[in-house]
């Protein structure tokens, strides 16, 4: 390794420390996370520093603006426990008794008498106003409901995508994951899942994409998998749909946009899985 | 304590409120203390602590295994960062990343380490290393912001953070093994 390359990796290790501390801007963090997933040295450094960062929080427990110990109010626990133990079933909020319920009776007031035609006119006016408001409100309600449903659907999709992404990264960082290094990245097998993590990957020429391939066990023909392009930092992280137990090799090649049914260029990487 | 916490979390997954209460009693000072340190306001720190523990109850599957204290600290820090974000008008690029909550801290060597030991290990670091670590972790600023505030080159800040964290790790290891 040249001095320049060594220095380059020292920079990565410094970035890993900043990432472990949680002080990296969000967009850079993504790049470092992908690198950690693909680089054994940086993964070791991260595993070394992460517990020290975890311990940092313990020092805050003793922090006091004045001199007294930090204490949360007792109401806090009560509030939280109300969420956990809302109302016990069977616990009546109204006292129950076999005795007949006695209601206090207010002295009866003398009723106000309205002429019948005035009552009828008022009822008609109220009915008319109510019908018009109903029609308007109903329209607004339908529109709001549609917007809400759309928003909810988008939020769910985003939350699901984020959860998938986090789960994938946890998989790659898991102690039992098997890593198959290649130039600028690696293929990772974690449980029954397969991932490709690449960094410093050149952007494909215009009209082209990278395509992943998987070789099903017992087959001699590569099956087409996902197409992808690296981000602006040259990082690509791909979760393959094929299951690891059924796959004997993974490859990546450069293909025309839209992907190919069979590799049309020499694969950049071919990784046999044992 | 960590082993206990793992067992308690298994019971929380089965909706055991007593187990949850035991976890609250053992860890709320950690969450509240961290939130106070980051936000400097008791009422908001309580809100954050409440959000954290309600999350423990509503999504216990987010904690897989490992060091529960480190996990709860991450969740708390992330919630406190949300508050800091909502308070400031900083550009998105100036905001630090959230710590991954679904990733377990496998190393339990420092689980529930005595806070005084951590404080003294932190205090033993040279100021130039301790300060950026504290700013990055407790003040919710990026290394770029630390560089600006301390008028230090970016690369130097990063190297000092790394050296400081390595020293901190070594100090804590010495403390734990002696």
XYZ file of C-alpha atoms in Angstrom:
452
model
C 0.000 0.000 0.000
C 1.450 3.401 -0.990
C 1.678 6.329 1.441
C -1.101 8.020 -0.480
C -3.348 4.983 -0.204
C -2.456 4.592 3.474
C -3.313 8.249 4.122
C -6.540 7.739 2.218
C -7.524 5.006 4.575
C -6.525 7.034 7.619
C -9.051 9.602 6.384
C -11.692 6.896 6.260
C -10.820 5.847 9.821
C -11.141 9.462 11.011
C -14.539 9.608 9.294
C -15.554 6.380 11.024
C -14.788 7.993 14.418
C -16.906 11.052 13.594
C -19.677 8.744 12.372
C -19.523 6.629 15.552
C -19.796 9.820 17.616
C -22.901 10.838 15.670
C -21.386 14.145 14.577
C -21.416 13.599 10.828
C -23.816 15.443 8.526
C -26.592 13.110 7.417
C -25.589 12.850 3.774
C -21.921 12.094 4.594
C -23.048 9.562 7.190
C -24.694 7.497 4.468
C -21.411 7.340 2.532
C -19.428 6.312 5.633
C -22.052 3.741 6.631
C -21.808 2.094 3.230
C -18.011 2.130 3.447
C -18.080 0.537 6.907
C -20.320 -2.187 5.524
C -17.778 -2.888 2.799
C -14.448 -2.463 4.632
C -13.185 -4.874 7.263
C -10.629 -2.428 8.741
C -13.188 0.327 9.197
C -15.713 -2.124 10.579
C -13.203 -3.132 13.254
C -12.505 0.515 14.063
C -16.233 1.217 14.347
C -16.708 -1.791 16.643
C -13.826 -0.493 18.785
C -15.094 3.081 19.139
C -18.862 2.497 19.313
C -18.882 1.253 22.952
C -16.802 4.259 24.067
C -19.459 6.532 22.552
C -22.144 4.465 24.283
C -20.388 5.017 27.619
C -20.300 8.794 27.044
C -24.000 9.013 27.805
C -23.353 7.633 31.284
C -21.320 10.726 32.108
C -24.401 12.853 31.440
C -26.360 11.040 34.114
C -24.371 12.886 36.755
C -24.520 16.261 35.048
C -26.143 18.980 37.124
C -26.684 22.597 36.173
C -26.302 23.448 39.872
C -24.896 21.026 42.389
C -27.839 18.760 43.158
C -28.478 15.425 41.498
C -30.620 15.329 38.387
C -34.048 14.009 39.205
C -37.032 13.726 36.907
C -40.342 14.620 38.494
C -42.406 11.757 39.969
C -45.251 12.818 37.644
C -43.115 11.725 34.701
C -43.194 8.109 35.819
C -46.916 8.364 36.538
C -47.545 9.772 33.038
C -45.537 7.038 31.371
C -47.083 4.263 33.431
C -50.545 5.511 32.498
C -49.655 4.694 28.884
C -48.508 1.233 29.889
C -51.291 0.448 32.326
C -54.184 2.519 31.053
C -57.303 1.377 32.892
C -57.470 -2.076 34.336
C -60.415 -3.980 32.928
C -63.106 -4.223 35.551
C -61.920 -1.144 37.415
C -65.029 0.971 37.423
C -64.648 4.692 37.096
C -68.177 5.278 38.454
C -68.954 3.829 41.892
C -71.440 1.014 41.548
C -74.010 0.173 44.136
C -77.152 -1.898 44.439
C -79.006 1.054 45.886
C -81.277 2.911 43.472
C -79.577 5.831 41.808
C -80.844 9.103 43.136
C -80.654 12.072 40.901
C -80.840 15.577 42.121
C -83.773 17.281 40.586
C -83.537 20.948 39.783
C -86.608 23.042 40.402
C -88.681 23.104 37.231
C -88.615 26.409 35.391
C -91.568 27.794 33.637
C -91.379 26.923 29.910
C -91.151 29.727 27.385
C -94.002 29.482 24.911
C -93.306 30.335 21.224
C -95.965 30.834 18.563
C -96.250 27.670 16.406
C -95.567 29.467 13.087
C -92.308 30.915 14.485
C -91.155 27.486 15.621
C -91.961 26.027 12.177
C -90.065 28.826 10.390
C -87.049 28.439 12.656
C -87.026 24.662 12.086
C -87.158 25.139 8.313
C -84.314 27.663 8.390
C -82.186 25.383 10.557
C -82.915 22.410 8.279
C -81.932 24.410 5.181
C -78.701 25.749 6.697
C -77.876 22.332 8.028
C -78.399 20.657 4.615
C -76.235 23.216 2.805
C -73.468 22.922 5.426
C -73.701 19.137 5.249
C -73.203 19.160 1.490
C -70.232 21.552 1.751
C -68.680 19.791 4.725
C -69.215 16.411 3.144
C -67.299 17.547 0.041
C -64.485 19.002 2.133
C -64.395 15.939 4.332
C -64.112 13.615 1.345
C -61.258 15.695 -0.075
C -59.474 15.817 3.291
C -59.938 12.082 3.735
C -58.489 11.418 0.293
C -55.504 13.695 1.019
C -55.013 12.065 4.405
C -55.125 8.581 2.894
C -52.586 9.626 0.269
C -50.325 11.158 2.921
C -50.646 8.107 5.130
C -49.781 5.848 2.248
C -46.681 7.936 1.415
C -45.580 7.991 5.074
C -46.041 4.238 5.361
C -44.032 3.664 2.202
C -41.235 5.926 3.462
C -41.209 4.326 6.918
C -41.157 0.891 5.340
C -38.273 1.844 3.022
C -36.310 3.297 5.944
C -36.945 0.235 8.088
C -35.806 -2.025 5.217
C -32.664 0.050 4.791
C -31.840 -0.037 8.510
C -32.507 -3.749 8.717
C -30.245 -4.334 5.703
C -27.394 -2.347 7.226
C -27.788 -4.168 10.543
C -27.645 -7.432 8.624
C -24.406 -6.433 6.938
C -22.853 -5.360 10.238
C -24.039 -8.486 12.071
C -21.319 -10.613 13.637
C -22.442 -13.740 11.739
C -22.387 -12.101 8.299
C -19.961 -13.540 5.772
C -18.056 -11.017 3.661
C -16.632 -11.718 0.182
C -14.320 -8.792 -0.631
C -13.975 -7.550 -4.218
C -12.334 -4.452 -5.661
C -14.006 -1.408 -4.050
C -16.542 -3.359 -2.099
C -17.862 -6.733 -1.186
C -20.707 -9.196 -1.429
C -22.215 -10.006 1.961
C -24.208 -13.038 2.976
C -26.152 -12.596 6.212
C -28.495 -15.405 7.113
C -30.520 -16.130 4.013
C -29.970 -12.654 2.537
C -27.446 -11.347 0.031
C -26.113 -7.811 -0.357
C -23.719 -6.004 -2.657
C -21.901 -3.018 -1.089
C -19.657 -0.984 -3.397
C -17.790 2.279 -2.947
C -15.755 4.441 -5.312
C -17.826 2.922 -8.105
C -17.658 5.023 -11.277
C -20.936 6.383 -12.621
C -22.025 4.205 -15.578
C -21.788 5.739 -19.065
C -24.915 7.550 -20.286
C -27.688 5.094 -21.128
C -26.154 2.344 -18.988
C -26.643 0.913 -15.520
C -25.001 -1.705 -13.364
C -26.860 -4.979 -13.157
C -26.559 -7.685 -10.523
C -26.711 -11.373 -11.506
C -27.226 -14.462 -9.407
C -26.354 -18.042 -10.317
C -28.997 -20.417 -8.934
C -27.537 -23.582 -7.421
C -27.361 -26.399 -9.973
C -27.732 -23.975 -12.883
C -25.141 -22.884 -15.425
C -26.970 -19.745 -16.468
C -26.855 -16.460 -14.582
C -30.297 -15.099 -13.684
C -30.865 -11.343 -14.069
C -31.319 -9.437 -10.836
C -31.635 -5.740 -9.917
C -30.137 -2.829 -11.843
C -28.545 0.031 -9.924
C -26.363 3.112 -10.164
C -24.013 4.455 -7.481
C -24.854 7.696 -5.663
C -22.892 10.932 -6.090
C -20.173 9.572 -3.772
C -19.759 6.357 -5.772
C -21.572 4.291 -3.145
C -24.054 1.568 -4.051
C -25.780 -0.717 -1.583
C -28.047 -3.355 -3.085
C -30.189 -5.918 -1.321
C -30.631 -8.857 -3.700
C -34.018 -10.534 -3.939
C -32.450 -13.985 -4.427
C -32.032 -16.064 -1.261
C -28.480 -17.007 -0.237
C -29.210 -20.736 0.261
C -30.352 -21.054 -3.365
C -27.515 -19.016 -4.873
C -24.025 -20.222 -5.741
C -22.544 -17.021 -7.208
C -23.163 -13.289 -7.561
C -21.924 -11.056 -10.385
C -22.214 -7.457 -11.527
C -21.906 -6.181 -15.081
C -22.492 -2.981 -17.010
C -25.699 -3.172 -19.049
C -27.925 -0.911 -21.148
C -30.567 1.016 -19.206
C -33.501 -1.228 -18.361
C -31.205 -4.210 -17.828
C -30.524 -7.321 -19.894
C -31.713 -10.895 -19.843
C -28.143 -12.165 -20.118
C -24.859 -10.339 -19.404
C -23.758 -8.404 -22.500
C -20.422 -7.235 -21.068
C -17.671 -8.899 -19.095
C -18.738 -8.863 -15.408
C -16.897 -6.417 -13.150
C -17.104 -8.884 -10.316
C -17.944 -12.555 -10.061
C -18.157 -13.921 -6.525
C -18.641 -17.649 -5.951
C -20.386 -18.263 -2.619
C -19.314 -21.273 -0.625
C -27.519 -5.110 34.726
C -27.315 -5.547 30.958
C -28.238 -9.200 31.166
C -31.128 -8.236 33.408
C -32.182 -5.574 30.939
C -32.168 -8.080 28.096
C -34.366 -10.414 30.137
C -36.648 -7.527 31.125
C -36.971 -6.493 27.470
C -38.015 -10.027 26.578
C -40.788 -9.669 29.153
C -41.713 -6.215 27.828
C -42.171 -7.808 24.386
C -44.742 -10.038 26.068
C -46.476 -6.860 27.389
C -45.278 -7.259 30.971
C -45.845 -3.838 32.583
C -43.900 -4.751 35.749
C -40.818 -5.512 33.670
C -41.240 -2.172 31.911
C -41.478 -0.374 35.239
C -38.278 -2.070 36.441
C -36.517 -0.910 33.262
C -37.798 2.619 33.768
C -36.539 2.664 37.359
C -33.103 1.453 36.284
C -32.598 3.592 33.172
C -34.700 6.746 33.345
C -31.908 8.720 35.011
C -29.629 7.900 32.094
C -32.200 9.057 29.522
C -33.288 12.100 31.491
C -29.712 13.106 32.340
C -28.668 12.881 28.693
C -31.710 14.815 27.504
C -31.067 17.494 30.139
C -27.433 17.748 29.139
C -28.366 18.134 25.474
C -31.383 20.422 25.879
C -30.752 22.237 29.160
C -34.447 22.403 29.958
C -36.147 20.123 32.485
C -39.592 20.191 30.915
C -38.383 19.313 27.401
C -36.016 16.711 28.850
C -38.999 15.065 30.540
C -40.942 15.112 27.269
C -38.027 13.436 25.518
C -37.673 10.842 28.301
C -41.377 10.129 28.070
C -41.182 9.702 24.281
C -38.224 7.332 24.689
C -39.908 5.076 27.225
C -43.220 5.075 25.401
C -41.234 3.907 22.387
C -39.613 1.147 24.471
C -43.121 -0.012 25.341
C -44.691 0.408 21.907
C -41.780 -0.879 19.777
C -39.701 -3.203 21.988
C -38.591 -5.153 18.917
C -36.294 -2.237 18.009
C -33.924 -3.392 20.739
C -32.397 -6.623 19.555
C -29.697 -7.501 22.058
C -26.455 -6.187 23.539
C -25.925 -3.154 25.730
C -29.373 -1.824 26.642
C -27.985 1.340 28.261
C -26.081 2.248 25.090
C -29.223 1.597 23.034
C -31.467 3.726 25.232
C -28.832 6.484 25.097
C -28.929 6.378 21.285
C -32.693 6.567 21.181
C -32.647 9.452 23.668
C -29.951 11.309 21.779
C -31.880 10.941 18.536
C -35.090 12.298 20.118
C -33.145 15.197 21.672
C -31.581 15.902 18.261
C -35.100 16.109 16.816
C -35.874 18.811 19.367
C -32.648 20.673 18.574
C -33.531 20.448 14.875
C -36.962 21.897 15.468
C -35.479 24.745 17.497
C -32.817 25.834 15.031
C -32.843 27.119 11.520
C -29.679 25.299 10.547
C -29.426 23.944 7.018
C -30.099 20.214 6.676
C -26.430 19.711 5.742
C -25.352 21.212 9.094
C -27.332 18.719 11.129
C -25.709 15.581 12.464
C -26.916 12.109 11.639
C -29.080 10.102 13.997
C -27.368 7.116 15.590
C -28.688 3.808 14.236
C -31.320 2.452 16.618
C -31.776 -0.973 15.089
C -28.070 -1.773 15.356
C -27.069 -3.474 18.593
C -23.965 -2.542 20.567
C -22.464 -5.997 20.876
C -19.692 -4.928 23.221
C -21.136 -5.003 26.712
C -17.798 -4.313 28.405
C -18.941 -0.852 29.453
C -22.548 -1.685 30.172
C -23.704 0.361 33.162
C -20.170 1.490 33.879
C -19.949 3.808 36.870
C -20.651 7.338 35.687
C -17.860 8.779 37.802
C -15.389 6.514 36.015
C -16.611 7.733 32.638
C -16.401 11.326 33.790
C -12.896 10.919 35.082
C -11.828 9.070 31.907
C -13.319 11.901 29.858
C -11.665 14.521 32.045
C -8.299 12.840 31.560
C -8.388 13.556 27.823
C -6.548 16.648 26.595
C -8.983 19.560 26.147
C -8.389 19.586 22.403
C -9.757 16.018 22.204
C -12.386 16.151 24.942
C -14.054 19.327 23.724
C -14.894 18.178 20.173
C -16.145 14.854 21.535
C -18.454 16.605 24.004
C -19.629 19.107 21.391
C -20.311 16.369 18.865
C -22.142 14.086 21.248
C -23.959 16.424 23.621
C -24.493 19.597 21.628
C -25.748 17.938 18.469
C -23.389 19.702 16.081
C -21.465 18.287 13.147
C -17.693 18.049 12.956
C -17.837 20.869 10.412
C -19.592 23.098 12.933
C -17.043 22.093 15.578
C -14.269 23.100 13.179
C -15.949 26.475 12.624
C -16.609 27.130 16.307
C -13.117 26.178 17.427
C -11.347 27.647 14.369
C -9.643 24.321 13.791
C -9.037 22.668 10.405
C -11.657 20.017 9.606
C -9.116 17.208 9.254
C -7.632 18.067 12.641
C -11.049 17.953 14.299
C -11.698 14.500 12.840
C -8.307 13.173 13.902
C -8.747 14.583 17.415
C -12.157 12.971 17.744
C -10.717 9.627 16.713
C -7.676 9.892 18.996
C -9.913 11.013 21.868
C -12.364 8.154 21.424
C -9.531 5.630 21.211
C -7.990 7.014 24.405
C -11.379 7.010 26.105
C -11.882 3.388 25.124
C -8.425 2.474 26.453
C -9.018 4.364 29.718
C -12.373 2.678 30.249
C -10.902 -0.714 29.476
C -8.179 -0.141 32.065
C -10.783 0.909 34.603
C -12.992 -2.076 33.938
C -10.184 -4.637 34.108
C -8.432 -3.236 37.223
